[in-house]
PDB file of C-alpha atoms and ligand atoms in Angstrom:
ATOM      1  CA  MET A  26     -48.548 -40.820 -35.419  1.00 47.00           C
ATOM      2  CA  ALA A  27     -48.843 -37.030 -35.545  1.00 47.00           C
ATOM      3  CA  ARG A  28     -50.305 -36.968 -32.062  1.00 51.00           C
ATOM      4  CA  GLY A  29     -47.630 -39.233 -30.626  1.00 48.00           C
ATOM      5  CA  ARG A  30     -44.920 -36.989 -31.983  1.00 50.00           C
ATOM      6  CA  LYS A  31     -46.492 -33.957 -30.327  1.00 50.00           C
ATOM      7  CA  VAL A  32     -46.573 -35.671 -27.002  1.00 48.00           C
ATOM      8  CA  GLY A  33     -42.941 -36.622 -27.447  1.00 46.00           C
ATOM      9  CA  GLU A  34     -41.983 -33.050 -28.295  1.00 48.00           C
ATOM     10  CA  SER A  35     -43.691 -31.601 -25.264  1.00 48.00           C
ATOM     11  CA  LYS A  36     -41.961 -34.171 -23.062  1.00 51.00           C
ATOM     12  CA  GLY A  37     -38.658 -33.114 -24.551  1.00 49.00           C
ATOM     13  CA  LYS A  38     -39.441 -29.476 -23.761  1.00 53.00           C
ATOM     14  CA  GLU A  39     -40.298 -30.291 -20.193  1.00 54.00           C
ATOM     15  CA  LYS A  40     -36.995 -32.041 -19.796  1.00 55.00           C
ATOM     16  CA  MET A  41     -35.176 -29.040 -21.165  1.00 57.00           C
ATOM     17  CA  HIS A  42     -37.001 -26.762 -18.765  1.00 63.00           C
ATOM     18  CA  SER A  43     -36.155 -28.831 -15.783  1.00 68.00           C
ATOM     19  CA  PHE A  44     -32.541 -29.205 -16.898  1.00 67.00           C
ATOM     20  CA  GLY A  45     -32.327 -25.418 -17.335  1.00 69.00           C
ATOM     21  CA  TYR A  46     -33.780 -24.919 -13.890  1.00 71.00           C
ATOM     22  CA  ARG A  47     -31.294 -27.293 -12.333  1.00 73.00           C
ATOM     23  CA  ALA A  48     -28.365 -25.659 -14.110  1.00 72.00           C
ATOM     24  CA  ASN A  49     -29.589 -22.303 -12.886  1.00 75.00           C
ATOM     25  CA  ALA A  50     -29.858 -23.540  -9.336  1.00 74.00           C
ATOM     26  CA  ALA A  51     -26.362 -25.011  -9.584  1.00 74.00           C
ATOM     27  CA  VAL A  52     -24.960 -21.667 -10.780  1.00 74.00           C
ATOM     28  CA  THR A  53     -26.734 -19.805  -7.977  1.00 75.00           C
ATOM     29  CA  PHE A  54     -25.379 -22.305  -5.481  1.00 76.00           C
ATOM     30  CA  SER A  55     -21.797 -22.018  -6.720  1.00 75.00           C
ATOM     31  CA  VAL A  56     -21.998 -18.212  -6.751  1.00 76.00           C
ATOM     32  CA  THR A  57     -23.151 -18.369  -3.132  1.00 79.00           C
ATOM     33  CA  ILE A  58     -20.253 -20.684  -2.236  1.00 80.00           C
ATOM     34  CA  LEU A  59     -17.842 -18.367  -4.025  1.00 80.00           C
ATOM     35  CA  ALA A  60     -19.144 -15.332  -2.131  1.00 83.00           C
ATOM     36  CA  LEU A  61     -18.827 -17.260   1.107  1.00 81.00           C
ATOM     37  CA  MET A  62     -15.268 -18.316   0.232  1.00 80.00           C
ATOM     38  CA  CYS A  63     -14.367 -14.704  -0.550  1.00 78.00           C
ATOM     39  CA  ALA A  64     -15.791 -13.573   2.770  1.00 79.00           C
ATOM     40  CA  ILE A  65     -13.859 -16.258   4.644  1.00 75.00           C
ATOM     41  CA  ALA A  66     -10.737 -15.452   2.672  1.00 71.00           C
ATOM     42  CA  SER A  67     -10.800 -11.757   3.477  1.00 69.00           C
ATOM     43  CA  LEU A  68     -11.626 -12.572   7.087  1.00 69.00           C
ATOM     44  CA  SER A  69      -8.706 -14.995   7.419  1.00 66.00           C
ATOM     45  CA  ASP A  70      -6.580 -12.408   5.632  1.00 60.00           C
ATOM     46  CA  ASN A  71      -7.504  -9.844   8.264  1.00 61.00           C
ATOM     47  CA  LEU A  72      -6.675 -12.274  11.045  1.00 63.00           C
ATOM     48  CA  ASN A  73      -3.225 -12.914   9.629  1.00 65.00           C
ATOM     49  CA  SER A  74      -1.009 -10.378  11.416  1.00 79.00           C
ATOM     50  CA  PRO A  75       1.960  -9.415   9.246  1.00 85.00           C
ATOM     51  CA  SER A  76       5.329  -8.383  10.661  1.00 91.00           C
ATOM     52  CA  PRO A  77       7.125  -6.168   8.150  1.00 96.00           C
ATOM     53  CA  SER A  78      10.499  -4.660   8.937  1.00 97.00           C
ATOM     54  CA  ALA A  79      12.247  -1.614   7.540  1.00 97.00           C
ATOM     55  CA  HIS A  80      15.509   0.213   7.935  1.00 98.00           C
ATOM     56  CA  VAL A  81      16.245   3.614   6.440  1.00 98.00           C
ATOM     57  CA  GLN A  82      19.523   5.506   6.422  1.00 97.00           C
ATOM     58  CA  ILE A  83      20.160   9.027   5.254  1.00 97.00           C
ATOM     59  CA  LEU A  84      23.312   8.570   3.203  1.00 98.00           C
ATOM     60  CA  ASN A  85      23.749  12.224   2.319  1.00 97.00           C
ATOM     61  CA  VAL A  86      22.228  15.688   2.592  1.00 97.00           C
ATOM     62  CA  ASN A  87      22.676  16.906  -0.968  1.00 97.00           C
ATOM     63  CA  ARG A  88      21.376  20.417  -0.482  1.00 97.00           C
ATOM     64  CA  PHE A  89      19.732  22.391   2.282  1.00 98.00           C
ATOM     65  CA  TYR A  90      18.628  25.958   1.723  1.00 98.00           C
ATOM     66  CA  LYS A  91      15.921  28.536   2.156  1.00 97.00           C
ATOM     67  CA  LYS A  92      13.967  29.128  -1.056  1.00 97.00           C
ATOM     68  CA  SER A  93      13.154  32.656  -2.249  1.00 96.00           C
ATOM     69  CA  THR A  94       9.639  32.056  -0.904  1.00 96.00           C
ATOM     70  CA  GLY A  95      11.156  31.698   2.564  1.00 96.00           C
ATOM     71  CA  ASP A  96      10.439  27.963   2.772  1.00 97.00           C
ATOM     72  CA  ASP A  97      13.169  25.488   3.670  1.00 97.00           C
ATOM     73  CA  GLU A  98      14.020  22.722   1.237  1.00 98.00           C
ATOM     74  CA  VAL A  99      16.284  19.774   1.812  1.00 98.00           C
ATOM     75  CA  GLY A 100      17.474  17.192  -0.692  1.00 98.00           C
ATOM     76  CA  ILE A 101      18.659  13.859   0.671  1.00 98.00           C
ATOM     77  CA  THR A 102      19.898  10.482  -0.492  1.00 98.00           C
ATOM     78  CA  LEU A 103      18.220   7.585   1.236  1.00 98.00           C
ATOM     79  CA  ASN A 104      18.974   3.922   1.642  1.00 98.00           C
ATOM     80  CA  ILE A 105      15.588   2.271   2.063  1.00 98.00           C
ATOM     81  CA  SER A 106      15.621  -1.395   3.045  1.00 98.00           C
ATOM     82  CA  ALA A 107      12.495  -3.309   3.843  1.00 98.00           C
ATOM     83  CA  ASP A 108      11.126  -6.778   4.136  1.00 98.00           C
ATOM     84  CA  LEU A 109       7.409  -6.622   3.414  1.00 97.00           C
ATOM     85  CA  ARG A 110       7.010 -10.245   2.360  1.00 96.00           C
ATOM     86  CA  SER A 111       4.697 -11.005   5.277  1.00 95.00           C
ATOM     87  CA  LEU A 112       2.124  -8.591   3.802  1.00 96.00           C
ATOM     88  CA  PHE A 113       1.641 -10.952   0.893  1.00 95.00           C
ATOM     89  CA  THR A 114      -0.884 -13.759   1.005  1.00 92.00           C
ATOM     90  CA  TRP A 115      -2.580 -15.575  -1.872  1.00 91.00           C
ATOM     91  CA  ASN A 116      -5.205 -12.819  -1.644  1.00 93.00           C
ATOM     92  CA  THR A 117      -2.797  -9.909  -2.170  1.00 95.00           C
ATOM     93  CA  LYS A 118      -2.983  -8.112  -5.483  1.00 97.00           C
ATOM     94  CA  GLN A 119      -0.279  -5.537  -4.805  1.00 97.00           C
ATOM     95  CA  VAL A 120       1.128  -3.315  -2.086  1.00 98.00           C
ATOM     96  CA  PHE A 121       1.554   0.430  -2.310  1.00 98.00           C
ATOM     97  CA  VAL A 122       4.295   1.835  -0.061  1.00 98.00           C
ATOM     98  CA  PHE A 123       5.401   5.332   0.725  1.00 98.00           C
ATOM     99  CA  LEU A 124       8.038   6.849   2.931  1.00 98.00           C
ATOM    100  CA  ALA A 125       7.200  10.095   4.709  1.00 98.00           C
ATOM    101  CA  ALA A 126       9.061  12.516   6.932  1.00 98.00           C
ATOM    102  CA  GLU A 127       6.999  13.460   9.981  1.00 98.00           C
ATOM    103  CA  TYR A 128       7.886  16.290  12.317  1.00 98.00           C
ATOM    104  CA  SER A 129       6.244  18.901  14.457  1.00 97.00           C
ATOM    105  CA  THR A 130       6.700  22.645  14.284  1.00 96.00           C
ATOM    106  CA  PRO A 131       5.426  25.418  16.565  1.00 93.00           C
ATOM    107  CA  LYS A 132       2.556  25.934  14.097  1.00 92.00           C
ATOM    108  CA  ASN A 133       1.584  22.339  13.304  1.00 94.00           C
ATOM    109  CA  HIS A 134       1.725  19.378  15.605  1.00 96.00           C
ATOM    110  CA  LEU A 135       2.196  17.042  12.660  1.00 96.00           C
ATOM    111  CA  ASN A 136       3.780  17.855   9.329  1.00 97.00           C
ATOM    112  CA  GLN A 137       3.948  14.978   6.902  1.00 97.00           C
ATOM    113  CA  VAL A 138       5.984  15.137   3.717  1.00 98.00           C
ATOM    114  CA  SER A 139       5.993  12.193   1.341  1.00 98.00           C
ATOM    115  CA  LEU A 140       9.512  11.533   0.089  1.00 98.00           C
ATOM    116  CA  TRP A 141       9.280   8.353  -1.925  1.00 98.00           C
ATOM    117  CA  ASP A 142       6.749   5.744  -2.987  1.00 98.00           C
ATOM    118  CA  GLY A 143       6.484   2.549  -4.917  1.00 97.00           C
ATOM    119  CA  ILE A 144       4.235  -0.312  -5.922  1.00 98.00           C
ATOM    120  CA  ILE A 145       5.230  -3.843  -5.005  1.00 98.00           C
ATOM    121  CA  PRO A 146       3.531  -6.210  -7.417  1.00 97.00           C
ATOM    122  CA  ALA A 147       4.592  -9.532  -5.881  1.00 97.00           C
ATOM    123  CA  LYS A 148       6.077 -11.211  -2.832  1.00 97.00           C
ATOM    124  CA  GLU A 149       9.334 -11.788  -4.743  1.00 97.00           C
ATOM    125  CA  ASP A 150       9.784  -8.001  -4.892  1.00 97.00           C
ATOM    126  CA  ALA A 151       8.813  -7.342  -1.276  1.00 98.00           C
ATOM    127  CA  GLN A 152      12.329  -7.588   0.154  1.00 98.00           C
ATOM    128  CA  PHE A 153      14.414  -4.778  -1.230  1.00 97.00           C
ATOM    129  CA  SER A 154      17.143  -2.276  -0.549  1.00 98.00           C
ATOM    130  CA  ILE A 155      17.333   0.827  -2.686  1.00 97.00           C
ATOM    131  CA  LYS A 156      19.546   3.855  -2.705  1.00 98.00           C
ATOM    132  CA  THR A 157      17.529   6.824  -3.919  1.00 98.00           C
ATOM    133  CA  LYS A 158      17.256  10.590  -3.760  1.00 98.00           C
ATOM    134  CA  ASN A 159      13.939  11.819  -2.385  1.00 98.00           C
ATOM    135  CA  LYS A 160      11.475  11.362  -5.278  1.00 97.00           C
ATOM    136  CA  TYR A 161       9.179  14.123  -3.981  1.00 98.00           C
ATOM    137  CA  ARG A 162      10.471  17.444  -2.726  1.00 98.00           C
ATOM    138  CA  PHE A 163      11.075  17.841   0.987  1.00 98.00           C
ATOM    139  CA  ILE A 164       9.849  21.383   1.545  1.00 97.00           C
ATOM    140  CA  ASP A 165       8.638  22.897   4.797  1.00 97.00           C
ATOM    141  CA  GLN A 166       5.894  25.500   4.783  1.00 95.00           C
ATOM    142  CA  GLY A 167       8.165  27.906   6.584  1.00 95.00           C
ATOM    143  CA  SER A 168      11.764  27.810   7.669  1.00 96.00           C
ATOM    144  CA  ASN A 169      11.571  25.203  10.367  1.00 96.00           C
ATOM    145  CA  LEU A 170      13.929  22.519   9.141  1.00 97.00           C
ATOM    146  CA  ARG A 171      17.296  23.534  10.617  1.00 97.00           C
ATOM    147  CA  GLY A 172      18.171  21.153  13.435  1.00 97.00           C
ATOM    148  CA  ARG A 173      14.694  19.650  13.157  1.00 98.00           C
ATOM    149  CA  ASP A 174      14.123  16.215  14.680  1.00 98.00           C
ATOM    150  CA  PHE A 175      11.941  14.032  12.524  1.00 98.00           C
ATOM    151  CA  ASN A 176      10.691  10.506  12.038  1.00 98.00           C
ATOM    152  CA  LEU A 177      10.609   8.562   8.849  1.00 98.00           C
ATOM    153  CA  THR A 178       7.482   6.475   8.494  1.00 98.00           C
ATOM    154  CA  LEU A 179       6.989   3.680   6.039  1.00 98.00           C
ATOM    155  CA  HIS A 180       3.309   3.372   5.190  1.00 97.00           C
ATOM    156  CA  TRP A 181       1.723   0.546   3.239  1.00 97.00           C
ATOM    157  CA  HIS A 182      -1.652  -0.033   1.640  1.00 97.00           C
ATOM    158  CA  VAL A 183      -2.371  -3.653   0.899  1.00 96.00           C
ATOM    159  CA  MET A 184      -4.727  -4.082  -2.045  1.00 97.00           C
ATOM    160  CA  PRO A 185      -6.388  -7.485  -1.873  1.00 96.00           C
ATOM    161  CA  LYS A 186      -7.870  -9.469  -4.729  1.00 95.00           C
ATOM    162  CA  THR A 187     -11.077  -9.632  -2.706  1.00 93.00           C
ATOM    163  CA  GLY A 188     -12.119  -7.872   0.483  1.00 92.00           C
ATOM    164  CA  LYS A 189     -11.124  -4.600   2.025  1.00 92.00           C
ATOM    165  CA  MET A 190      -7.881  -2.730   1.535  1.00 94.00           C
ATOM    166  CA  PHE A 191      -5.863  -2.313   4.704  1.00 92.00           C
ATOM    167  CA  ALA A 192      -3.148   0.112   5.684  1.00 96.00           C
ATOM    168  CA  ASP A 193      -0.542   0.339   8.385  1.00 96.00           C
ATOM    169  CA  LYS A 194       2.875   1.850   8.991  1.00 97.00           C
ATOM    170  CA  LEU A 195       6.221   1.500  10.696  1.00 97.00           C
ATOM    171  CA  VAL A 196       7.740   4.475  12.507  1.00 98.00           C
ATOM    172  CA  LEU A 197      11.505   4.882  12.255  1.00 98.00           C
ATOM    173  CA  PRO A 198      12.264   7.570  14.812  1.00 98.00           C
ATOM    174  CA  GLY A 199      15.352   9.565  15.627  1.00 97.00           C
ATOM    175  CA  PHE A 200      16.391  11.529  12.528  1.00 98.00           C
ATOM    176  CA  ARG A 201      17.687  15.085  12.619  1.00 98.00           C
ATOM    177  CA  LEU A 202      18.386  17.664   9.948  1.00 98.00           C
ATOM    178  CA  PRO A 203      21.638  19.701  10.004  1.00 97.00           C
ATOM    179  CA  GLU A 204      21.805  22.849  12.132  1.00 97.00           C
ATOM    180  CA  SER A 205      22.722  25.045   9.183  1.00 97.00           C
ATOM    181  CA  TYR A 206      22.026  25.384   5.454  1.00 97.00           C
ATOM    182  CA  ARG A 207      24.648  24.027   3.106  1.00 87.00           C
TER     183      ARG A 207
HETATM  184  C1  NAG B 311      21.634  -0.004   2.762  1.00 68.81           C
HETATM  185  O1  NAG B 311      21.109  -0.661   3.898  1.00 68.81           O
HETATM  186  C2  NAG B 311      21.299  -2.073   3.879  1.00 68.81           C
HETATM  187  C3  NAG B 311      20.574  -2.655   5.075  1.00 68.81           C
HETATM  188  O2  NAG B 311      20.814  -1.942   6.248  1.00 68.81           O
HETATM  189  C4  NAG B 311      22.787  -2.380   3.871  1.00 68.81           C
HETATM  190  O3  NAG B 311      22.971  -3.765   3.819  1.00 68.81           O
HETATM  191  C5  NAG B 311      23.424  -1.712   2.648  1.00 68.81           C
HETATM  192  O4  NAG B 311      24.807  -1.905   2.687  1.00 68.81           O
HETATM  193  C6  NAG B 311      23.107  -0.232   2.631  1.00 68.81           C
HETATM  194  N1  NAG B 311      23.590   0.359   1.387  1.00 68.81           N
HETATM  195  C7  NAG B 311      24.323   1.485   1.358  1.00 68.81           C
HETATM  196  C8  NAG B 311      24.677   1.990   0.020  1.00 68.81           C
HETATM  197  O5  NAG B 311      24.656   2.057   2.387  1.00 68.81           O
HETATM  198  C1  NAG B 312       8.333  10.267  16.331  1.00 68.81           C
HETATM  199  O1  NAG B 312       8.327   8.965  16.895  1.00 68.81           O
HETATM  200  C2  NAG B 312       8.302   8.957  18.311  1.00 68.81           C
HETATM  201  C3  NAG B 312       8.477   7.523  18.756  1.00 68.81           C
HETATM  202  O2  NAG B 312       7.558   6.663  18.100  1.00 68.81           O
HETATM  203  C4  NAG B 312       7.020   9.593  18.801  1.00 68.81           C
HETATM  204  O3  NAG B 312       6.992   9.637  20.207  1.00 68.81           O
HETATM  205  C5  NAG B 312       6.916  11.024  18.254  1.00 68.81           C
HETATM  206  O4  NAG B 312       5.684  11.582  18.595  1.00 68.81           O
HETATM  207  C6  NAG B 312       7.061  11.013  16.737  1.00 68.81           C
HETATM  208  N1  NAG B 312       7.084  12.375  16.238  1.00 68.81           N
HETATM  209  C7  NAG B 312       6.214  12.832  15.331  1.00 68.81           C
HETATM  210  C8  NAG B 312       6.372  14.250  14.931  1.00 68.81           C
HETATM  211  O5  NAG B 312       5.338  12.150  14.846  1.00 68.81           O
END
């Protein structure tokens, strides 16, 4: 009797071992599948070519002066409209956007000043139109802003749930600052 029970116990243990092994293999397999799915997802995400659109108006120049440091500063009111819905896929966590003024001066080929930014958490929020003053100060390192031609660029960083972040921008050319301070 005692012997028989021992044999039975060891059989039970063997079964448990083999069940544990199988469960382990199943987990490893599903993790592999998941990794593969993530790779395919981020690949298909990269292949999807989005077509965002944006329109920005300068509604008002609120102030334009030379600071005591000799640097020009301009304060503006913007109307920023954009449709960034095509940046959103099931794999998109959120999108960071910023609007920058880009211009060249005799000293620097490219000056970039960030004027506004925002985080778009969902596709439902990706089509918007906002009237806002520049959130960050528009200051030149010098006094180069009078009559200055500049572009506004809308940059976006798409943060995916899995895979690599990607960034791109839209250039809205053809802006010009007033000829004189006000
Ligand atoms: C802002 O721009 C949008 C799109 O061009 C336009 O429909 C809206 O009327 C503008 N808002 C203001 C306050 O100008
Ligand atoms: C502004 O945009 C135009 C047209 O895309 C481009 O040719 C020019 O180089 C841009 N200017 C700056 C300062 O980036």
